[in-house]
Every structure is written in structure tokens, then in C-alpha cells.
Tab-separated table of C-alpha atoms in Angstrom:
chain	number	residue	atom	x	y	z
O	1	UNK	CA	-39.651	20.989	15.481
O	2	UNK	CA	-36.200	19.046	14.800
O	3	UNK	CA	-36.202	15.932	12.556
O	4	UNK	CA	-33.729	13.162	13.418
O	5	UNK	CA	-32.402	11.355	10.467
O	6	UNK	CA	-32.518	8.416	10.515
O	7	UNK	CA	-28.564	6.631	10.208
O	8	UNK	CA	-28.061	3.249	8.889
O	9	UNK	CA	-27.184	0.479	11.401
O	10	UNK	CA	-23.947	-1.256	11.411
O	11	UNK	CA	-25.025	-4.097	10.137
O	12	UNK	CA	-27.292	-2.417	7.061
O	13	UNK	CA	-26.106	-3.365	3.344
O	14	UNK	CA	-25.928	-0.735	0.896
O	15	UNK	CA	-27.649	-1.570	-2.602
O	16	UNK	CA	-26.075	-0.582	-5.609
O	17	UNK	CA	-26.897	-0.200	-9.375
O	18	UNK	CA	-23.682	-1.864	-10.221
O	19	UNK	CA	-20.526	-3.131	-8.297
O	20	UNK	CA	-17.678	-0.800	-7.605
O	21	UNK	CA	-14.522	-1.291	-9.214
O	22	UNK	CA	-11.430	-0.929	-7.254
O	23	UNK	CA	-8.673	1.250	-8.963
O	24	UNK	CA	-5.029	0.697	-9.542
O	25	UNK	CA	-3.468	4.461	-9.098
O	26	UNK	CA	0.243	4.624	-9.395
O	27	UNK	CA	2.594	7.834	-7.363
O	28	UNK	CA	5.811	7.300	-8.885
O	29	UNK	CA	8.547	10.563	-8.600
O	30	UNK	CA	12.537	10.878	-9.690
O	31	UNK	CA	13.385	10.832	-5.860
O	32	UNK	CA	12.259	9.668	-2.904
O	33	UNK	CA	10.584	11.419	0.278
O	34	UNK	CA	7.402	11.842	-1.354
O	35	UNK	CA	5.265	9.605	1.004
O	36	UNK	CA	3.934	12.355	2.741
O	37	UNK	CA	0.822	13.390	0.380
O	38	UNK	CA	-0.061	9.820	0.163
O	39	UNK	CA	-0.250	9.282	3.563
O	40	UNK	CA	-2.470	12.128	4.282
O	41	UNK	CA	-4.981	11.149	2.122
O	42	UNK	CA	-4.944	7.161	3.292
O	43	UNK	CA	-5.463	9.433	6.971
O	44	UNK	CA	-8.248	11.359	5.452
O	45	UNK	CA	-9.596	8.610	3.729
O	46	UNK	CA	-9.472	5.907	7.663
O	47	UNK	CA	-10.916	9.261	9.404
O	48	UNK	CA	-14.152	9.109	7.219
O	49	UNK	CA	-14.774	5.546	8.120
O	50	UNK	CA	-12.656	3.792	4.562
O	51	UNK	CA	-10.598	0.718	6.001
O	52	UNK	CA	-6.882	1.409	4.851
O	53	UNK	CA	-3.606	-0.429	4.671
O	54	UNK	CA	-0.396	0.904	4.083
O	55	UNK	CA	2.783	-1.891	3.552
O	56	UNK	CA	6.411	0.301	3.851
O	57	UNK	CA	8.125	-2.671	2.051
O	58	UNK	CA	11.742	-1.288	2.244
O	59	UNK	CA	11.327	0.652	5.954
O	60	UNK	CA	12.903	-1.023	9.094
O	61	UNK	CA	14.880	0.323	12.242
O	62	UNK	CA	11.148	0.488	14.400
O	63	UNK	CA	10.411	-3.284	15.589
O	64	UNK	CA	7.259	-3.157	13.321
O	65	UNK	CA	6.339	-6.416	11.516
O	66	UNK	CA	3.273	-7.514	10.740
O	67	UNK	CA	2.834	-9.065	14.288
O	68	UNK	CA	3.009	-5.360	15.377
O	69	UNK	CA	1.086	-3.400	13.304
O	70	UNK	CA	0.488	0.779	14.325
O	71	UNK	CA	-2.801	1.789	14.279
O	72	UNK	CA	-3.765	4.678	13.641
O	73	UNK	CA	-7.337	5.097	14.807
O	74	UNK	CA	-9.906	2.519	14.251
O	75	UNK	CA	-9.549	2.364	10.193
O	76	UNK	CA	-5.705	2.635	9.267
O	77	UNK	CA	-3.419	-0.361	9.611
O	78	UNK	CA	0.305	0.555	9.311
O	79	UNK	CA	2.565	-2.081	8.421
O	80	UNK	CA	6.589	-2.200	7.851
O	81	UNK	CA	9.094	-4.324	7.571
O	82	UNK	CA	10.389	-6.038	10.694
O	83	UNK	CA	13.873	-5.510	10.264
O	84	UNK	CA	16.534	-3.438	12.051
O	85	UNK	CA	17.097	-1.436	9.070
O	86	UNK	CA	15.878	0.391	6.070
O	87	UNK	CA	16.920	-1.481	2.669
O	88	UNK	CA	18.072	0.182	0.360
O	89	UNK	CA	20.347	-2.065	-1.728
O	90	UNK	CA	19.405	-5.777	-3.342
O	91	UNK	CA	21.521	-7.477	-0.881
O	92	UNK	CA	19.825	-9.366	1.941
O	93	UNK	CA	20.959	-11.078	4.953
O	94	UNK	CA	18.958	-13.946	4.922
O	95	UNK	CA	17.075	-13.258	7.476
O	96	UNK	CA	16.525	-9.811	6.149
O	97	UNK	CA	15.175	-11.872	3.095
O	98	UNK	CA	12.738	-13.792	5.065
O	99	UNK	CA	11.220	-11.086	6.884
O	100	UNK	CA	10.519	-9.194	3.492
O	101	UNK	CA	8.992	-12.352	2.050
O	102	UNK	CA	7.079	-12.755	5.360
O	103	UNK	CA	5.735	-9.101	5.095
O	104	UNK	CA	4.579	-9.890	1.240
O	105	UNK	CA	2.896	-12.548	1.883
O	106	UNK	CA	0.686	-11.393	4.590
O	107	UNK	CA	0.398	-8.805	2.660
O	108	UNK	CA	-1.369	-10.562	-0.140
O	109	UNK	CA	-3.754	-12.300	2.683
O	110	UNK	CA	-4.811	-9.961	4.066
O	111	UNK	CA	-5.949	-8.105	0.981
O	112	UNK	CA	-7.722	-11.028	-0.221
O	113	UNK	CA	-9.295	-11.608	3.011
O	114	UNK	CA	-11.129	-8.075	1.865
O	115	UNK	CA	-10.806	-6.240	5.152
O	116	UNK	CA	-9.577	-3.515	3.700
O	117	UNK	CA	-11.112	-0.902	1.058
O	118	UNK	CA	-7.726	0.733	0.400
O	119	UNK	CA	-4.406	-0.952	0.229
O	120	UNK	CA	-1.201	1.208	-0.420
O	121	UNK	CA	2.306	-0.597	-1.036
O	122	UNK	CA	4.647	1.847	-0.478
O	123	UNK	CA	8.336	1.173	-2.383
O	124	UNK	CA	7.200	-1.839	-3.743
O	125	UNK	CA	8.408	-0.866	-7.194
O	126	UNK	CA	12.070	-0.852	-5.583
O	127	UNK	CA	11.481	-4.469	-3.663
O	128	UNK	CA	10.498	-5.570	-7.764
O	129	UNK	CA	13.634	-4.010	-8.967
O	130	UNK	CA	15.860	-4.875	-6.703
O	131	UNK	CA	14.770	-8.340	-7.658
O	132	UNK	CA	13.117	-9.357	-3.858
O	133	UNK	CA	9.677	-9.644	-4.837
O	134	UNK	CA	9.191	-10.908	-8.554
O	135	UNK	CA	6.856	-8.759	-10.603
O	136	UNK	CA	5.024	-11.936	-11.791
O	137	UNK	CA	3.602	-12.109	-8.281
O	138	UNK	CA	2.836	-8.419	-7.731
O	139	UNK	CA	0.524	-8.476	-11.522
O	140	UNK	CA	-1.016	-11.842	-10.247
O	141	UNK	CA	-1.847	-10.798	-6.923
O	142	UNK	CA	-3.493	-7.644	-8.566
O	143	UNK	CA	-5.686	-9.600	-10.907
O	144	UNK	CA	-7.044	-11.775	-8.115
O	145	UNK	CA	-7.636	-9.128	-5.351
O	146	UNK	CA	-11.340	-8.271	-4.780
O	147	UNK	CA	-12.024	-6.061	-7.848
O	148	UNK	CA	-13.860	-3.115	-4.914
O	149	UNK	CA	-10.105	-2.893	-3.698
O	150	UNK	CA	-8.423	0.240	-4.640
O	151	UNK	CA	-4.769	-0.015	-4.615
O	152	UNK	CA	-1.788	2.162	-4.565
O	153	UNK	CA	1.723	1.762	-5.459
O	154	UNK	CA	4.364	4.767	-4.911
O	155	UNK	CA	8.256	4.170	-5.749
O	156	UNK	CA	10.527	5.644	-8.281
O	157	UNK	CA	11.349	3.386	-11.357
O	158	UNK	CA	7.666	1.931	-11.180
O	159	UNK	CA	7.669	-1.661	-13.734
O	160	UNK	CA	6.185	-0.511	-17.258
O	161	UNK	CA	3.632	-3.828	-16.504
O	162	UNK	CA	2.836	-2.313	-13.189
O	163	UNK	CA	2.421	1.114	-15.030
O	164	UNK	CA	0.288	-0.494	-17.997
O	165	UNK	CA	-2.744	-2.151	-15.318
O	166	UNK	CA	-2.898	1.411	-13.633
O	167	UNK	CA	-5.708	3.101	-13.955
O	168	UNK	CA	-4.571	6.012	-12.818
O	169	UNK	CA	-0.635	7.217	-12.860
O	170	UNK	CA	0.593	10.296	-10.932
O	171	UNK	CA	4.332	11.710	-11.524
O	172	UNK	CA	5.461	13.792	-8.864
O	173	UNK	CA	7.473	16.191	-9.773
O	174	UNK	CA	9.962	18.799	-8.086
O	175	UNK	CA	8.820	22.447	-9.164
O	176	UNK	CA	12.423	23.707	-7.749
O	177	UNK	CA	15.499	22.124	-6.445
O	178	UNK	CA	17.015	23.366	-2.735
């Protein structure tokens, strides 16, 4: 004889001893190019059913704003700047300005809207150094997202006040150079 088990519905709550905290983990690295990893565990993590978010702040060139999000599957939400370039320097075009500002603030909705369960802001360290999205804002808008929301920044030259609310910091480091 086979027994079925019995799955929860869609709609069924799961009860907890005690809330889960959301963690602030930190991928920080000398050098770019290092996205990879992360996004193969966000992948891992939307293919066992986790709602993610990923936010390339600095990444253009693809007509991808968040009007016209990629998604990837039914749990991962892929969102980049809608510009027709990468940044890489402080100096914005207006326009260029506005679309980054557009991008951060949707950002920050949508995460406090709670859709998602993991949220990773790629380069954002950069957009705070280069002085386009004030650091004030980025610890604020951690302190006020839903505490179950894990978060994760990646960048090089990550903000010592970004570094000192992480819960969990990971360097990445070359083992050899080419």
C-alpha cells in the first residue's frame, strides 16, 4: 500500500515558535565580475519556491527598467536600470539621473510591499559612492523593511555603515591572478 502525503494548500499559514528575522549579508570583492555566485544562489533559492529580487543599479544597454522586468520563472524578478548604458562614473545625464532615482525608489516599494523573501541590490555600494543614492536612505530603508526580508548587497568599496548592520559579510577574494 502507498501513502499520499498530504501537501499544504496554497492558501495554508505556517505557525511558528517565533518570527523569522531577515538577514543583511554583504558580497563585497577588490574587483568586479563577481555577480555570478550570487546569482546562482538567488536562482536556486526562486527554483525552490523563495520569491527573489535582484536590482543591477549601475547595468544599462538592455531596455530593462522597472516597467520591463525579466523573469525568470515564476519566483525571480530581474530588474536593471533603464538606461542605454552601464554607469560607471558619478556623472549623470540628467535623464540618466532620473532613471536611477526612478529604479531606487521602486525599489524601496516594492520591498516594503513584502512580495519578496529575498532582495539583492547588486552595485549599490558604487551608486552610494559615487554619490547617486545617499547612504542615509539605503540604512533607513533597511531599518524599515519587513524584518523576514533577507537582503543582499554586493559591490566593491561597500560603506563601513552598510558593513556595520550586516549580519553576515563575505569578501571575495581572487586565489590567482590571469
Amino acid at each position: 500500500m502507498v501513502a499520499q502525503l498530504e501537501t499544504p494548500s496554497a492558501n495554508s499559514t505556517l505557525s511558528l515558535p517565533h518570527p523569522i528575522e531577515g538577514l543583511v549579508q554583504v558580497f563585497t570583492s577588490t574587483h568586479r565580475n563577481f555577480f555570478t555566485s550570487i546569482m546562482g544562489e538567488a536562482l536556486r533559492m526562486a527554483g525552490q519556491g523563495t520569491p527573489v529580487l535582484i536590482v543591477q543599479f549601475l547595468k544599462g544597454g538592455i531596455n530593462q527598467g522597472q516597467d520591463r522586468p525579466i523573469q525568470l520563472g515564476q519566483n525571480l524578478d530581474w530588474l536593471r536600470c533603464d538606461l542605454p548604458r552601464c554607469i560607471d562614473t558619478p556623472q549623470l545625464d540628467e535623464a540618466e539621473h532620473q532613471s536611477l532615482q526612478r529604479l531606487w525608489q521602486h525599489t524601496q516599494q516594492v520591498v516594503n510591499e513584502g512580495k519578496y523573501s529575498l532582495v539583492v541590490l547588486d552595485e549599490l555600494s558604487l551608486a552610494i559612492n559615487f554619490g547617486l543614492i545617499p547612504e542615509t536612505e539605503v540604512l533607513a530603508f533597511l531599518a524599515k523593511r519587513p524584518s523576514h526580508i533577507d537582503i543582499i548587497f554586493t559591490g566593491t568599496e561597500m560603506p563601513q555603515s552598510i558593513l556595520d548592520v550586516a549580519d553576515q559579510i563575505t569578501e571575495i577574494r581572487r586565489s590567482h591572478h590571469p
